[in-house]
Tab-separated table of C-alpha atoms and ligand atoms in Angstrom:
chain	number	residue	atom	x	y	z
A	1	UNK	CA	122.627	53.496	-33.024
A	2	UNK	CA	123.694	53.951	-28.805
A	3	UNK	CA	120.641	55.482	-26.523
A	4	UNK	CA	124.105	56.125	-24.709
A	5	UNK	CA	126.315	57.750	-27.607
A	6	UNK	CA	122.548	59.756	-28.915
A	7	UNK	CA	122.494	63.466	-28.003
A	8	UNK	CA	118.169	65.645	-28.092
A	9	UNK	CA	117.617	66.223	-31.713
A	10	UNK	CA	118.354	62.445	-32.034
A	11	UNK	CA	116.390	60.603	-29.541
A	12	UNK	CA	113.277	63.104	-30.990
A	13	UNK	CA	114.227	61.706	-34.309
A	14	UNK	CA	114.215	58.282	-32.721
A	15	UNK	CA	110.365	58.738	-31.898
A	16	UNK	CA	109.472	60.459	-34.979
A	17	UNK	CA	110.379	57.919	-36.567
A	18	UNK	CA	109.760	55.236	-34.806
A	19	UNK	CA	112.418	53.060	-34.458
A	20	UNK	CA	112.481	50.222	-32.406
A	21	UNK	CA	114.528	50.482	-28.899
A	22	UNK	CA	115.067	47.542	-27.116
A	23	UNK	CA	116.182	46.872	-23.736
A	24	UNK	CA	119.101	44.260	-23.936
A	25	UNK	CA	118.337	41.338	-21.154
A	26	UNK	CA	121.046	39.412	-19.577
A	27	UNK	CA	122.380	37.699	-16.931
A	28	UNK	CA	125.363	37.242	-15.467
A	29	UNK	CA	126.229	33.605	-15.052
A	30	UNK	CA	128.510	30.207	-14.568
A	31	UNK	CA	129.326	28.669	-18.946
A	32	UNK	CA	131.319	26.088	-17.434
A	33	UNK	CA	134.829	26.212	-18.187
A	34	UNK	CA	135.384	27.977	-21.832
A	35	UNK	CA	133.037	30.372	-21.628
A	36	UNK	CA	132.401	33.870	-19.892
A	37	UNK	CA	129.857	34.871	-17.050
A	38	UNK	CA	127.833	37.251	-19.608
A	39	UNK	CA	127.923	34.589	-22.477
A	40	UNK	CA	123.703	35.605	-22.236
A	41	UNK	CA	124.146	39.164	-22.691
A	42	UNK	CA	127.198	39.093	-25.141
A	43	UNK	CA	124.719	36.706	-27.137
A	44	UNK	CA	122.356	39.937	-27.927
A	45	UNK	CA	124.067	42.861	-27.740
A	46	UNK	CA	126.238	41.598	-30.365
A	47	UNK	CA	123.937	40.084	-32.186
A	48	UNK	CA	121.618	43.893	-31.144
A	49	UNK	CA	124.624	45.286	-33.120
A	50	UNK	CA	124.780	43.860	-36.531
A	51	UNK	CA	120.652	45.941	-36.859
A	52	UNK	CA	123.601	48.844	-36.746
A	53	UNK	CA	120.597	52.351	-37.816
A	54	UNK	CA	117.880	50.161	-38.004
A	55	UNK	CA	117.477	50.421	-34.357
A	56	UNK	CA	118.230	52.503	-30.706
A	57	UNK	CA	119.662	50.161	-28.095
A	58	UNK	CA	119.709	51.202	-25.027
A	59	UNK	CA	122.657	50.480	-22.114
A	60	UNK	CA	121.798	46.875	-21.225
A	61	UNK	CA	120.317	45.291	-17.958
A	62	UNK	CA	122.927	42.406	-17.150
A	63	UNK	CA	121.316	40.939	-14.306
A	64	UNK	CA	118.281	38.779	-13.873
A	65	UNK	CA	117.545	35.135	-11.803
A	66	UNK	CA	119.965	33.750	-12.732
A	67	UNK	CA	119.437	30.872	-10.366
A	68	UNK	CA	121.594	28.142	-9.032
A	69	UNK	CA	120.192	25.236	-11.230
A	70	UNK	CA	123.604	24.493	-13.285
A	71	UNK	CA	125.905	26.092	-9.930
A	72	UNK	CA	126.333	27.994	-6.624
A	73	UNK	CA	128.368	30.846	-6.298
A	74	UNK	CA	131.782	31.568	-7.344
A	75	UNK	CA	132.511	31.153	-10.352
A	76	UNK	CA	130.421	33.907	-12.138
A	77	UNK	CA	126.878	32.565	-11.326
A	78	UNK	CA	125.072	36.336	-10.235
A	79	UNK	CA	121.350	35.205	-8.511
A	80	UNK	CA	119.425	38.406	-8.125
A	81	UNK	CA	115.387	37.174	-6.587
A	82	UNK	CA	113.022	39.400	-9.388
A	83	UNK	CA	111.698	40.851	-6.267
A	84	UNK	CA	114.950	43.341	-5.901
A	85	UNK	CA	114.501	44.633	-9.434
A	86	UNK	CA	110.907	44.544	-10.735
A	87	UNK	CA	110.796	48.127	-9.629
A	88	UNK	CA	113.568	49.446	-11.769
A	89	UNK	CA	112.241	47.389	-14.798
A	90	UNK	CA	108.925	48.657	-14.281
A	91	UNK	CA	111.025	52.562	-13.122
A	92	UNK	CA	112.920	52.063	-16.411
A	93	UNK	CA	109.927	51.015	-18.221
A	94	UNK	CA	108.191	54.649	-16.934
A	95	UNK	CA	111.522	56.438	-17.947
A	96	UNK	CA	111.270	55.433	-21.805
A	97	UNK	CA	107.157	56.155	-21.626
A	98	UNK	CA	107.497	59.737	-20.731
A	99	UNK	CA	110.090	59.822	-23.158
A	100	UNK	CA	107.950	58.733	-25.983
A	101	UNK	CA	109.196	55.550	-26.738
A	102	UNK	CA	106.112	53.407	-28.372
A	103	UNK	CA	107.836	51.265	-29.977
A	104	UNK	CA	110.103	49.390	-26.900
A	105	UNK	CA	111.530	46.054	-26.916
A	106	UNK	CA	113.529	43.492	-24.475
A	107	UNK	CA	114.945	40.969	-25.926
A	108	UNK	CA	116.454	38.157	-23.613
A	109	UNK	CA	118.875	35.007	-24.321
A	110	UNK	CA	118.942	33.392	-20.867
A	111	UNK	CA	115.691	30.050	-19.756
A	112	UNK	CA	114.578	31.046	-23.036
A	113	UNK	CA	113.570	27.151	-24.709
A	114	UNK	CA	110.336	27.734	-22.578
A	115	UNK	CA	109.301	31.142	-23.508
A	116	UNK	CA	105.421	30.730	-23.390
A	117	UNK	CA	105.158	29.903	-20.394
A	118	UNK	CA	108.295	32.162	-18.891
A	119	UNK	CA	110.833	32.083	-16.245
A	120	UNK	CA	111.324	34.594	-13.777
A	121	UNK	CA	113.298	37.047	-15.747
A	122	UNK	CA	111.880	37.584	-18.285
A	123	UNK	CA	108.355	37.298	-16.157
A	124	UNK	CA	109.710	39.602	-14.102
A	125	UNK	CA	110.118	42.414	-17.204
A	126	UNK	CA	107.104	40.897	-18.973
A	127	UNK	CA	104.920	42.402	-16.024
A	128	UNK	CA	106.999	45.036	-15.555
A	129	UNK	CA	106.520	46.104	-18.957
A	130	UNK	CA	102.675	45.685	-18.378
A	131	UNK	CA	102.566	47.571	-14.421
A	132	UNK	CA	103.830	49.905	-16.534
A	133	UNK	CA	101.970	50.893	-19.510
A	134	UNK	CA	98.604	49.688	-17.881
A	135	UNK	CA	100.546	52.788	-15.644
A	136	UNK	CA	100.977	55.363	-18.127
A	137	UNK	CA	97.821	55.339	-20.162
A	138	UNK	CA	96.304	55.441	-16.329
A	139	UNK	CA	97.565	58.824	-15.926
A	140	UNK	CA	97.504	60.590	-18.673
A	141	UNK	CA	93.642	59.256	-19.793
A	142	UNK	CA	92.042	58.891	-16.543
A	143	UNK	CA	90.468	55.591	-14.939
A	144	UNK	CA	87.573	53.546	-17.548
A	145	UNK	CA	90.172	54.756	-20.724
A	146	UNK	CA	89.706	51.238	-21.905
A	147	UNK	CA	85.754	51.757	-21.513
A	148	UNK	CA	85.536	54.822	-24.006
A	149	UNK	CA	84.208	55.047	-27.149
A	150	UNK	CA	87.583	56.168	-28.856
A	151	UNK	CA	89.269	52.638	-27.926
A	152	UNK	CA	85.717	50.925	-29.394
A	153	UNK	CA	88.016	49.314	-32.595
A	154	UNK	CA	90.138	47.933	-29.652
A	155	UNK	CA	89.779	44.075	-30.609
A	156	UNK	CA	89.445	44.547	-34.511
A	157	UNK	CA	93.244	46.507	-34.365
A	158	UNK	CA	91.575	49.573	-35.316
A	159	UNK	CA	93.352	51.478	-32.761
A	160	UNK	CA	96.545	52.486	-30.891
A	161	UNK	CA	96.823	49.539	-28.787
A	162	UNK	CA	98.808	50.634	-25.371
A	163	UNK	CA	99.762	46.232	-24.711
A	164	UNK	CA	101.676	46.997	-27.842
A	165	UNK	CA	104.290	50.050	-26.773
A	166	UNK	CA	106.606	47.124	-24.343
A	167	UNK	CA	107.032	43.536	-26.280
A	168	UNK	CA	110.056	41.306	-24.672
A	169	UNK	CA	111.227	38.834	-27.142
A	170	UNK	CA	113.502	35.585	-26.981
A	171	UNK	CA	116.896	35.748	-29.051
A	172	UNK	CA	115.381	33.236	-30.425
A	173	UNK	CA	112.533	32.085	-31.573
A	174	UNK	CA	110.740	28.519	-31.146
A	175	UNK	CA	112.034	25.169	-33.731
A	176	UNK	CA	114.783	28.075	-34.898
A	177	UNK	CA	116.942	24.623	-35.814
A	178	UNK	CA	119.647	26.126	-33.866
A	179	UNK	CA	121.395	24.267	-31.032
A	180	UNK	CA	119.553	25.138	-28.270
A	181	UNK	CA	121.937	24.200	-24.724
A	182	UNK	CA	123.269	25.980	-21.665
A	183	UNK	CA	127.370	26.032	-22.324
A	184	UNK	CA	127.150	23.465	-25.531
A	185	UNK	CA	127.825	23.445	-29.229
A	186	UNK	CA	125.500	26.416	-29.505
A	187	UNK	CA	126.050	28.799	-27.338
A	188	UNK	CA	129.851	27.713	-27.781
A	189	UNK	CA	129.203	28.271	-31.559
A	190	UNK	CA	127.962	31.520	-31.259
A	191	UNK	CA	130.241	33.327	-28.882
A	192	UNK	CA	132.914	31.851	-31.320
A	193	UNK	CA	130.947	34.465	-34.352
A	194	UNK	CA	130.622	36.766	-31.623
A	195	UNK	CA	133.056	37.783	-29.202
A	196	UNK	CA	135.726	35.112	-30.065
A	197	UNK	CA	138.411	36.535	-27.996
A	198	UNK	CA	135.958	35.379	-24.852
A	199	UNK	CA	136.493	31.109	-25.963
A	200	UNK	CA	138.854	29.436	-24.476
A	201	UNK	CA	138.557	25.830	-26.194
A	202	UNK	CA	141.108	23.261	-23.616
A	203	UNK	CA	139.397	24.233	-21.323
A	204	UNK	CA	135.348	23.131	-22.148
A	205	UNK	CA	136.013	20.323	-20.734
A	206	UNK	CA	136.089	21.356	-16.839
A	207	UNK	CA	134.117	20.365	-14.683
A	208	UNK	CA	133.802	17.533	-16.684
A	209	UNK	CA	129.380	18.317	-16.528
A	210	UNK	CA	126.779	17.270	-19.309
A	211	UNK	CA	126.442	20.109	-20.630
A	212	UNK	CA	129.383	21.188	-21.826
A	213	UNK	CA	130.174	17.869	-23.598
A	214	UNK	CA	128.629	19.127	-26.738
A	215	UNK	CA	131.699	21.459	-26.910
A	216	UNK	CA	133.839	20.717	-28.778
A	217	UNK	CA	131.750	20.208	-31.514
A	218	UNK	CA	131.407	23.965	-32.466
A	219	UNK	CA	132.518	26.238	-35.345
A	220	UNK	CA	132.057	30.450	-35.787
A	221	UNK	CA	130.618	28.965	-39.054
A	222	UNK	CA	127.959	26.572	-36.966
A	223	UNK	CA	127.538	30.084	-34.039
A	224	UNK	CA	127.143	32.525	-37.688
A	225	UNK	CA	124.323	30.275	-39.209
A	226	UNK	CA	122.263	30.747	-35.005
A	227	UNK	CA	123.597	34.946	-35.634
A	228	UNK	CA	120.799	35.194	-38.975
A	229	UNK	CA	118.633	33.309	-36.798
A	230	UNK	CA	117.908	34.861	-34.663
A	231	UNK	CA	118.540	38.700	-37.151
A	232	UNK	CA	116.099	37.183	-39.319
A	233	UNK	CA	113.537	36.082	-36.038
A	234	UNK	CA	114.308	39.866	-34.553
A	235	UNK	CA	113.818	41.540	-38.045
A	236	UNK	CA	110.343	40.523	-37.451
A	237	UNK	CA	110.694	41.204	-34.244
A	238	UNK	CA	110.402	44.776	-34.438
A	239	UNK	CA	108.740	45.227	-37.606
A	240	UNK	CA	111.993	45.927	-39.674
A	241	UNK	CA	111.828	44.532	-43.897
A	242	UNK	CA	113.242	41.254	-43.628
A	243	UNK	CA	117.181	41.477	-45.565
A	244	UNK	CA	117.376	41.419	-49.281
B	1	ZN	ZN1	123.802	30.546	-21.222
């Protein structure tokens, strides 16, 4: 279900059913001559599409701190400093909490190989989520809310934990068994499965990059195996029943 296509009674129903509400987070970045700038975003949006009406998908945030580690400007990389979108992300999460959503998730596929320590884009969204949560709860319950008797079961998980209201996840689980790379066999396979119209294999060798050398080994079947791994992981992240 796409949030932008939902009417008020459908939004109220999604809140009442506590459906997972998911923000796809992307960046635009050069991915060699054979792949589009939006690989990292398309990997998320097209995978989430497979979950259909089990989730609400927000209009994506398509930009981020791509960095110029891979390439300079001019071939698809759009680098935005985190300081420019941190307030926007916090305001967006605040608006979503004010709407009544308490099962919010962000999914990102850019620079997620060391997700526990984080990279600028996901760290900005994680910080934005925490800032928005603190602000929302303090405004609603007042200073000292955490110290009140009603929160006594916090450490035992017996109370509704506000810090569980917004979670940011990588598209792939750590050690998920799928080749994680930048524009190599893994991402090329993902695009062959999810957005084949964007792939131009004759240009896979453009630039002579080390990171695209495995791209020609990619197949749509391999990509589908990756999508299956990502979907199993996301179902767990969103608290959805495992697919039978
Ligand atoms: Zn990528």
